Structure formats: structure tokens, C-alpha cells
Short mmCIF file of C-alpha atoms in Angstrom, two decimals:
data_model
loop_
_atom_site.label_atom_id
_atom_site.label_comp_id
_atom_site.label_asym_id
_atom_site.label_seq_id
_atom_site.Cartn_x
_atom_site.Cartn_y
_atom_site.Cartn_z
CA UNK A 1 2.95 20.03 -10.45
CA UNK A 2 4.81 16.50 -12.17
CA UNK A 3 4.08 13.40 -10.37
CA UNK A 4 7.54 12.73 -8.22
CA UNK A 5 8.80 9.45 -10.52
CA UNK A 6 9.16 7.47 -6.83
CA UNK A 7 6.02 7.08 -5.68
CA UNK A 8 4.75 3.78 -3.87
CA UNK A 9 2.64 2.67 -1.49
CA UNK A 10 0.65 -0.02 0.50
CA UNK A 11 -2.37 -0.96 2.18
CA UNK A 12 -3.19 -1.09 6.30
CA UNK A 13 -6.10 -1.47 8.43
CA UNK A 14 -8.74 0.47 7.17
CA UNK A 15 -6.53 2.72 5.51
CA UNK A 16 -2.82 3.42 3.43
CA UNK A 17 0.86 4.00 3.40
CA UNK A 18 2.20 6.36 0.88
CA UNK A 19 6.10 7.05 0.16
CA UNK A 20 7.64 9.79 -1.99
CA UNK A 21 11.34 10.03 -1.47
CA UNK A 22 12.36 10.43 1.84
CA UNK A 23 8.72 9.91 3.49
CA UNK A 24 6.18 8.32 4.20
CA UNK A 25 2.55 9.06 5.20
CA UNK A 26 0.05 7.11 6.86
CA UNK A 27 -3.84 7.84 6.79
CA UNK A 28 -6.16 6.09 8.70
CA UNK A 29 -10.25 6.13 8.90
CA UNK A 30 -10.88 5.66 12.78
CA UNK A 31 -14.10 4.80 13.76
CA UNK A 32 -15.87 7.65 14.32
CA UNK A 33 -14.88 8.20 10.66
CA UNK A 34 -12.08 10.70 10.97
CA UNK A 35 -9.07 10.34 9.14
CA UNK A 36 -5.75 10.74 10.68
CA UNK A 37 -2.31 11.00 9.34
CA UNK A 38 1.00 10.39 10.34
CA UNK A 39 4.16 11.48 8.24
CA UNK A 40 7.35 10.28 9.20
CA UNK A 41 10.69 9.89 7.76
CA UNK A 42 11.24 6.77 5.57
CA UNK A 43 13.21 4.29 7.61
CA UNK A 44 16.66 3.23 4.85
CA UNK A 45 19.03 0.94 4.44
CA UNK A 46 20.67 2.15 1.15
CA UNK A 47 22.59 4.89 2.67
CA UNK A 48 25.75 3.65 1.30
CA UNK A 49 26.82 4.04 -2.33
CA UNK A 50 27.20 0.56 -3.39
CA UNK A 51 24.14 -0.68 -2.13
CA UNK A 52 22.28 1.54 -4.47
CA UNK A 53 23.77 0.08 -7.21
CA UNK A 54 21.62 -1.96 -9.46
CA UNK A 55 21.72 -5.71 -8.90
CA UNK A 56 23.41 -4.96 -5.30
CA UNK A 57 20.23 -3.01 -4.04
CA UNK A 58 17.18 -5.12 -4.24
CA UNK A 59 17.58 -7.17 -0.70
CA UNK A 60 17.81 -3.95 1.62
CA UNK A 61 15.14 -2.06 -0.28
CA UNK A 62 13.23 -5.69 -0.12
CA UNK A 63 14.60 -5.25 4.46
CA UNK A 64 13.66 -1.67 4.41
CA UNK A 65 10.43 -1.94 2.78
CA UNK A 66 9.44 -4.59 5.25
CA UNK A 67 10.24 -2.42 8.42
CA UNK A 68 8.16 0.34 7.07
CA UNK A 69 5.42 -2.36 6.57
CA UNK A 70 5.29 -3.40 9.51
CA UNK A 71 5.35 0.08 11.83
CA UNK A 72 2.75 0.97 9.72
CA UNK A 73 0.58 -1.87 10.26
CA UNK A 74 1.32 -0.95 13.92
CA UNK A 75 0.20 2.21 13.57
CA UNK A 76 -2.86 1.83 11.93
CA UNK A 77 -3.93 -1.21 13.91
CA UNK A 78 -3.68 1.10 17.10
CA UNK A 79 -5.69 4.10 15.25
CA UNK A 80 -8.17 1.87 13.76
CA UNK A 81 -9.02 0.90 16.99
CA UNK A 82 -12.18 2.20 18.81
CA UNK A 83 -10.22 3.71 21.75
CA UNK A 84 -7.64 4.80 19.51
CA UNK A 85 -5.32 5.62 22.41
CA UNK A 86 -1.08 5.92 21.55
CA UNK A 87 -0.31 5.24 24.91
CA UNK A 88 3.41 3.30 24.14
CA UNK A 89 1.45 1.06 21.73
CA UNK A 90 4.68 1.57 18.51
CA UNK A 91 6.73 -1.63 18.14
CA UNK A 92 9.83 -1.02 20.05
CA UNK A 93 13.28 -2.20 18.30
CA UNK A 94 13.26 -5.58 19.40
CA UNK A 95 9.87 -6.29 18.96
CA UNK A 96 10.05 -4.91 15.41
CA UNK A 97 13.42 -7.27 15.22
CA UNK A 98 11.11 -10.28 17.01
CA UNK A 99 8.37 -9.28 13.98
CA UNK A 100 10.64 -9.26 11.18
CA UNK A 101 12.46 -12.66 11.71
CA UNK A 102 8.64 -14.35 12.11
CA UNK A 103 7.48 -12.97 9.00
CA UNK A 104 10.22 -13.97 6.94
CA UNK A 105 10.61 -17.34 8.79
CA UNK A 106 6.87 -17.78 8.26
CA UNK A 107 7.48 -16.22 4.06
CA UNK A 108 10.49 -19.20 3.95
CA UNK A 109 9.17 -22.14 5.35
CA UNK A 110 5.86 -21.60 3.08
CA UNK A 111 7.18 -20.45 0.06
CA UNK A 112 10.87 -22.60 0.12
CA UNK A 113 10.79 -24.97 2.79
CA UNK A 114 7.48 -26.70 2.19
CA UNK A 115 7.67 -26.88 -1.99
CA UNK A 116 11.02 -28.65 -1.28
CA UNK A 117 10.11 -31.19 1.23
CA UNK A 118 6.35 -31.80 -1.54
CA UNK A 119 8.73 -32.00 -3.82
CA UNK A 120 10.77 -34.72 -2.19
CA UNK A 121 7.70 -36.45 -1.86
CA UNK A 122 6.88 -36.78 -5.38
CA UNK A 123 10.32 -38.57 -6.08
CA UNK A 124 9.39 -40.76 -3.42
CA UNK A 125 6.52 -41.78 -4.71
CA UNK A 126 8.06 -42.10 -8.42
CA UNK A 127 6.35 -38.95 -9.56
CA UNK A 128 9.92 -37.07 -10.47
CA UNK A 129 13.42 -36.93 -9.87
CA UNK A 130 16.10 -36.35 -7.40
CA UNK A 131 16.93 -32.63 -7.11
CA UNK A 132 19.40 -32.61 -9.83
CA UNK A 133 16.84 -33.40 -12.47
CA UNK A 134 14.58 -30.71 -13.82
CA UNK A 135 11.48 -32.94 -12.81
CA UNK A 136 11.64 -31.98 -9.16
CA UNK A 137 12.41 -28.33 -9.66
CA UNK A 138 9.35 -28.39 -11.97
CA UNK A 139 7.58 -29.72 -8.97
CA UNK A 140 9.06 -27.19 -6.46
CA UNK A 141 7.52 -24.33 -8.89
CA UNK A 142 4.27 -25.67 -9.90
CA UNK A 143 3.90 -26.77 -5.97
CA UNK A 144 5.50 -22.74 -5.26
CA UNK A 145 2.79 -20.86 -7.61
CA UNK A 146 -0.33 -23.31 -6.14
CA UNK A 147 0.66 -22.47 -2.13
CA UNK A 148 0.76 -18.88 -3.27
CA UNK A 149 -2.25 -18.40 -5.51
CA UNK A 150 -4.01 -20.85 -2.99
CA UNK A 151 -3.02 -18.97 0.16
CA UNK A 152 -4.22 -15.35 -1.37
CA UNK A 153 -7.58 -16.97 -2.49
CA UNK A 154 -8.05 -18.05 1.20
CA UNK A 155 -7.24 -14.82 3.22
CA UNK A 156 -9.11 -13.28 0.42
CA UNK A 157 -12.68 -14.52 2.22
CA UNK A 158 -11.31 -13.06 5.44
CA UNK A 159 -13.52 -9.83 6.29
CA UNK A 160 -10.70 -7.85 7.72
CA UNK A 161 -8.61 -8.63 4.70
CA UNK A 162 -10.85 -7.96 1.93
CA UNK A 163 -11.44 -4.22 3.17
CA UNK A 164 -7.51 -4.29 2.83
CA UNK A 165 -7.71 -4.99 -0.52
CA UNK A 166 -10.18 -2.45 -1.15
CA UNK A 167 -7.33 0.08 0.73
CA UNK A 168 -5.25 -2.00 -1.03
CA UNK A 169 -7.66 -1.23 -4.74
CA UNK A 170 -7.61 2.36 -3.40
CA UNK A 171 -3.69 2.98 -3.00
CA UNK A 172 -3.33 2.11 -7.09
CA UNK A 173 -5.74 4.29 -8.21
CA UNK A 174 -5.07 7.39 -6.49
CA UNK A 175 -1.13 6.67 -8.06
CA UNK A 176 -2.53 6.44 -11.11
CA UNK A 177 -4.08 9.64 -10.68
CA UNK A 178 -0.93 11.70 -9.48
CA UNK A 179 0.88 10.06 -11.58
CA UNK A 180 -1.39 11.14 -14.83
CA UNK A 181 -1.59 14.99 -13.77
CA UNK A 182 -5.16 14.44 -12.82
CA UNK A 183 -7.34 16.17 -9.48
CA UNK A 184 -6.65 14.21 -6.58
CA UNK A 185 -10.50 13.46 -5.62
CA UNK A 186 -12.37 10.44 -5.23
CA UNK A 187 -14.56 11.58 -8.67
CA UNK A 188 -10.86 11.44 -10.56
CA UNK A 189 -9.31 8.79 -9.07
CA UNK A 190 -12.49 6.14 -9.40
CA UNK A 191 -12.21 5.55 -13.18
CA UNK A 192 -8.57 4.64 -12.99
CA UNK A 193 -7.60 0.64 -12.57
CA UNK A 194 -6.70 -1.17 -9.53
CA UNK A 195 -3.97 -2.61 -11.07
CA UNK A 196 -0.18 -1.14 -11.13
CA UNK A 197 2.97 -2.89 -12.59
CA UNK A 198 4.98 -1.36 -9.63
CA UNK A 199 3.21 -3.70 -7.00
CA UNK A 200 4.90 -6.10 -4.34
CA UNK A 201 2.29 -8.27 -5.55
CA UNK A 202 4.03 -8.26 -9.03
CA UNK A 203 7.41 -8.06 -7.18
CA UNK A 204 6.55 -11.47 -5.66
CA UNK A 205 5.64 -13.03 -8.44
CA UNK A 206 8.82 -11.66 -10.19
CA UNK A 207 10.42 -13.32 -7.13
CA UNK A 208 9.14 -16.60 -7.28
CA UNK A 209 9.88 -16.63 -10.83
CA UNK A 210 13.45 -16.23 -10.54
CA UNK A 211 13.80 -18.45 -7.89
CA UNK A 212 12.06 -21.08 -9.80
CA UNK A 213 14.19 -20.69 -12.58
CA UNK A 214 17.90 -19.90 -10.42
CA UNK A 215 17.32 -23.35 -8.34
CA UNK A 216 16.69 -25.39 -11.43
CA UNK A 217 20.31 -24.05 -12.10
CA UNK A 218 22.33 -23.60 -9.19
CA UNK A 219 21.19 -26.39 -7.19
CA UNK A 220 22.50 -29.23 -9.33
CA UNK A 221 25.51 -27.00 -10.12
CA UNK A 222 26.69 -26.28 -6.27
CA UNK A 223 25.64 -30.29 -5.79
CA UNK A 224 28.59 -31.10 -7.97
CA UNK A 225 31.28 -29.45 -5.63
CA UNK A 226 29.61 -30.88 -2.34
CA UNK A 227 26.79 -33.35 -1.72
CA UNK A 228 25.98 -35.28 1.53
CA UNK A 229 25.25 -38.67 1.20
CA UNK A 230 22.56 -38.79 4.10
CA UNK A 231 19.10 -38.39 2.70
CA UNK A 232 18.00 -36.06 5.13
CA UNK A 233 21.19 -33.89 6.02
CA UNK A 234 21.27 -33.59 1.83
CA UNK A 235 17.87 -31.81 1.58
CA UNK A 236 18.86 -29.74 4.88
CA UNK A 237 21.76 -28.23 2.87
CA UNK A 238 20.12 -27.71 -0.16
CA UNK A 239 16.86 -25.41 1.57
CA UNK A 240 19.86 -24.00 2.87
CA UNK A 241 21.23 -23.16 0.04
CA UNK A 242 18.18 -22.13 -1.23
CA UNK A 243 17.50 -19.59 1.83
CA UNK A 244 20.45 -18.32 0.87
CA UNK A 245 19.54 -17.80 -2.48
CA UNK A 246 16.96 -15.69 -1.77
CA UNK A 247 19.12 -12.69 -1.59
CA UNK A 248 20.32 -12.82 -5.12
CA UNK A 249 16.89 -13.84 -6.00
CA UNK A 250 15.48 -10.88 -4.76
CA UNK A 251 18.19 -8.12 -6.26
CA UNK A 252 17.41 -9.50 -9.51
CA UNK A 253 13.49 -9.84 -9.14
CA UNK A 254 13.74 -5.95 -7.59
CA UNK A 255 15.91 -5.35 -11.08
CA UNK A 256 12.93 -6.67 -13.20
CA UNK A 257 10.46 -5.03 -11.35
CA UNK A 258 11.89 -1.60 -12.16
CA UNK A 259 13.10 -2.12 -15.40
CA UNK A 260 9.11 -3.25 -16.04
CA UNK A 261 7.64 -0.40 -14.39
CA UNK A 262 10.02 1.94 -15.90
CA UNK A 263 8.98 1.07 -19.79
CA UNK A 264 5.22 -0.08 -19.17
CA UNK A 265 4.39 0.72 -22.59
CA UNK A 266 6.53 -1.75 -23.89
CA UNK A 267 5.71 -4.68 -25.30
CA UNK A 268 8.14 -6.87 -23.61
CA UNK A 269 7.09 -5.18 -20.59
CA UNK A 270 3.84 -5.53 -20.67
CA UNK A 271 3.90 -9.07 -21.30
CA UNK A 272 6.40 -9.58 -18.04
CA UNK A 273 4.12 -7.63 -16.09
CA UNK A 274 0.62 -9.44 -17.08
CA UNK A 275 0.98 -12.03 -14.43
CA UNK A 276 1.24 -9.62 -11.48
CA UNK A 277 -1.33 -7.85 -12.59
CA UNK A 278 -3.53 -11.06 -13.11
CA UNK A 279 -2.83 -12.06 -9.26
CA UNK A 280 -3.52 -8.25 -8.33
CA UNK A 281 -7.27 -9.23 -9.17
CA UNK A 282 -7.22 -11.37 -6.14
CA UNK A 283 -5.44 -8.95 -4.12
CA UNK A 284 -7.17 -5.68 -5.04
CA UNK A 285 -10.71 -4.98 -4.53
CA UNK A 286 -12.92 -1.68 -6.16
CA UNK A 287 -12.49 0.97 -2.97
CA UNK A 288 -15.44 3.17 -2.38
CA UNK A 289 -15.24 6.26 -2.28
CA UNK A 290 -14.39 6.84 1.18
CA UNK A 291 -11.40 4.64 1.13
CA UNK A 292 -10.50 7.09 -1.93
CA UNK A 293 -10.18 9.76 0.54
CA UNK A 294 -7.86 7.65 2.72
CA UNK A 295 -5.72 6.82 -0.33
CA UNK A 296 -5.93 10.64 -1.20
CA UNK A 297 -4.99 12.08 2.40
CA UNK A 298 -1.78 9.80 2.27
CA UNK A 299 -0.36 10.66 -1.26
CA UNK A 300 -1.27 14.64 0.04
CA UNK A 301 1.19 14.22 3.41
CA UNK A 302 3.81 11.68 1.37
CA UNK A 303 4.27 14.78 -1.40
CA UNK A 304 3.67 17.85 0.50
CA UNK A 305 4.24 16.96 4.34
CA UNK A 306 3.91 20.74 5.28
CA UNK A 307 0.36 20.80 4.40
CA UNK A 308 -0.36 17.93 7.19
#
């Protein structure tokens, strides 16, 4: 049987997410050892014609993709427990709304709020320039790429979060697997490589990127049609601006992404995908071969929910 072309996936507590078209599965390794799944429809926001387009749908797949994240990280936090009861334990709507809005809050203020405001502080102390030179958007990147490399490589020691990343290890391999042909069993799917071009790793890499390279542009650009004089009320508008940026940001990151995945044998393409697989060495680990199984259990429901 061919290897569906959309196939993707992620890594929960002790165990993995797998989507292929319209679903997703979710296997879990509860502590008595069993592994449970859970197949459910995948929850979309590209319903509508235009938003599928290309450069137009790469923010509500980025939306969509996090509300699937997140109810299964409910989900497998409540199976991975010992008790393991579902007793009205699933994220209702607003709490799922309530989730969403911290997580990306949390995402923004690390990852835009707090380069900006660093970044401020290097003009201040004569280190660069005001935000329409290229020194401080230099700074905002270089200070962008050390917060994210640096918060990975500290999570990284956390127990809990390494086994992820084996999960996390796990989930590649087994794609690789389908999407070679091969037996789906842990002795097939060991050899492969951790690392996939398709990763959100990659994709937020490909994000920051962009961003880097879209604010050195924009921002000076939009400052030349309006530009507070107050110091602080200044920098305000510009993160908002930024914030706001994030949405193009992310269609064309999502864009790159696909276009990189798509023609992996490429040269060009390998080249734009080296990075996110370098970072994927921090946030992959080898899976044994029980967390194989997991991996393997998922992909099974996600392609052939009738079997599960």
C-alpha cells in the first residue's frame, strides 16, 4: 500500500499523535504497559477555499495544529496516568480557548517581546542602533536564536521531557518507515533517522528566520508613515506591529516548510532544511523499542482507523 503523501505527527506523554488526512490517532503506553489508542477526527480550520490557498493557509493550519496539540496532550496526560480514569478529564472549549491564548502569549513574549526589549538595551548601552538600523534587528535575531536554542537545551535535562523526545525520536522514524514502503515493526523502523525535514521543529526555525529577516524590513519601513515620539509608547507599537507580523510570518515560513519537504532531495532544499534538522538533535532522542510500538500503533489507527 503507498505511504498517504500527508502524513505528520507529534510527540505526548509517554506516547504519539499521528495524522493522515482527516484523522488523527493517539497511542499511549499506560502504566501497566498497555497501549491505548484514540482516533478521532482532525479538528480544521481550512474548510474554506481561500484559506487553502498557498501563502493564505499557513496561520490556521499553524491555529489548527495547535488545538490538536493540545487535546492530545490532554489526553495522554490523563491515560498516562496511574489511575487512568476519563471521568470529564478532556479540556472543555473554554479551557482549550484559556490554553491556547497562554501558550501563544507565553510563545510571544519569549520569542518577540523579550529579544525586542534586549535589544533596546543594547542601544542603550551603545552596543547598536535604534530600530531602524540593521544593528538592532541583528540583535533581536542573534538574541531570538540564543533564547530558543538555550530554552530547548534546558527542558532538554527535564526527565519527563527527554522521554518526549524519545516519543518524539520515535514518531520520525516510524514516518520514515511508511513513508519508504517498509514493515511497520520496531526491527524496521530502528535503523531509520530521527530526523525529518517536515518537523515543527524545522517549521520554527523557518519561522524565526523569516521573522528575523521581515522585521529588519518592515519595521523601519511602517516607521516612516507613523512613529511616536515617546520612547516607551514607540517600542509598544512596534512589538505590536511585530505580533502582528507573525501571521504573515508564519504563512510564508508554513510555504517554505512544504516547498522543503516536498523536494528533499534537492540541493537547495537540503541546505534550507539542515538547520532544523541540526536543532532536531536536541529535540529528538533514540526511542527504544517499546516507544517504537507506540509510534507504530498510532500511524496503524491514523491510516486505517477501522482496524482500531
Amino acid at each position: 500500500m503507498a505511504a498517504p503523501q500527508a502524513v505528520g505527527g507529534q510527540a505526548v506523554i509517554e506516547g504519539v499523535m499521528m495524522r493522515a488526512k482527516d484523522k488523527l490517532a493517539i497511542a499511549i503506553r499506560k502504566a501497566d504497559g498497555e497501549i491505548v489508542t484514540d482516533v478521532r477526527p482532525w479538528f480544521t480550520l481550512v474548510k474554506h477555499p481561500l484559506l487553502k490557498k498557498p501563502f493564505l493557509r499557513g496561520f490556521p493550519v499553524l491555529m489548527e495544529t495547535m488545538v490538536n496539540g493540545i487535546k492530545a496532550l490532554n489526553y495522554s496526560a490523563m491515560q498516562a496516568a496511574e489511575d487512568g480514569e476519563d471521568d470529564g478529564g478532556e479540556l472543555t472549549t473554554w479551557h482549550l480557548i484559556l490554553t491556547m491564548v497562554l501558550a501563544l502569549g507565553a510563545a510571544l513574549g519569549l520569542f518577540v517581546v523579550l529579544p525586542h526589549f534586549l535589544s533596546v538595551g543594547m542601544e542603550l548601552l551603545g552596543l547598536g542602533g535604534d530600530v531602524d538600523s540593521l544593528s538592532f534587528h541583528a540583535w533581536d535575531g542573534l538574541i531570538k536564536m540564543v533564547v530558543f536554542v538555550g530554552y530547548i537545551l534546558a527542558i532538554s535535562y527535564i526527565p519527563d521531557i527527554r522521554r518526549v523526545f524519545q516519543y518524539h525520536g520515535a514518531e520520525h522514524k516510524v514516518i520514515w518507515t511508511w513513508e519508504e514502503g517498509k514493515e511497520l515493526s520496531p526491527a524496521s523502523s530502528r535503523f531509520y533517522s530521527r530526523l525529518h525535514p517536515r518537523c515543527g521543529t524545522a517549521f520554527l526555525l523557518f519561522v524565526l528566520a523569516v521573522s528575523i529577516m521581515l522585521y529588519a524590513v518592515l519595521v523601519p519601513w511602517l516607521l516612516t508613515f507613523y512613529s511616536p515620539e515617546h520612547f516607551m509608547v514607540k517600542h509598544l507599537y512596534i512589538v505590536g506591529m511585530k505580533l502582528f507580523l507573525m501571521i504573515p510570518v508564519s504563512c510564508i515560513a508554513y510555504e517554505m516548510i512544504k516547498f522543503a519537504g516536498k523536494y528533499s532531495k534537492n540541493g537547495l532544499c537540503k541546505l534550507m532544511c539542515w538547520p532544523g534538522l541540526m536543532m532536531q538533535m536536541l529535540t529528538t532522542k533514540e526511542p527504544d523499542d517499546s516507544q517504537l510500538e507506540v509510534a507504530i500503533a498510532a500511524l496503524r489507527c491514523a491510516v486505517n482507523a477501522e482496524e482500531c
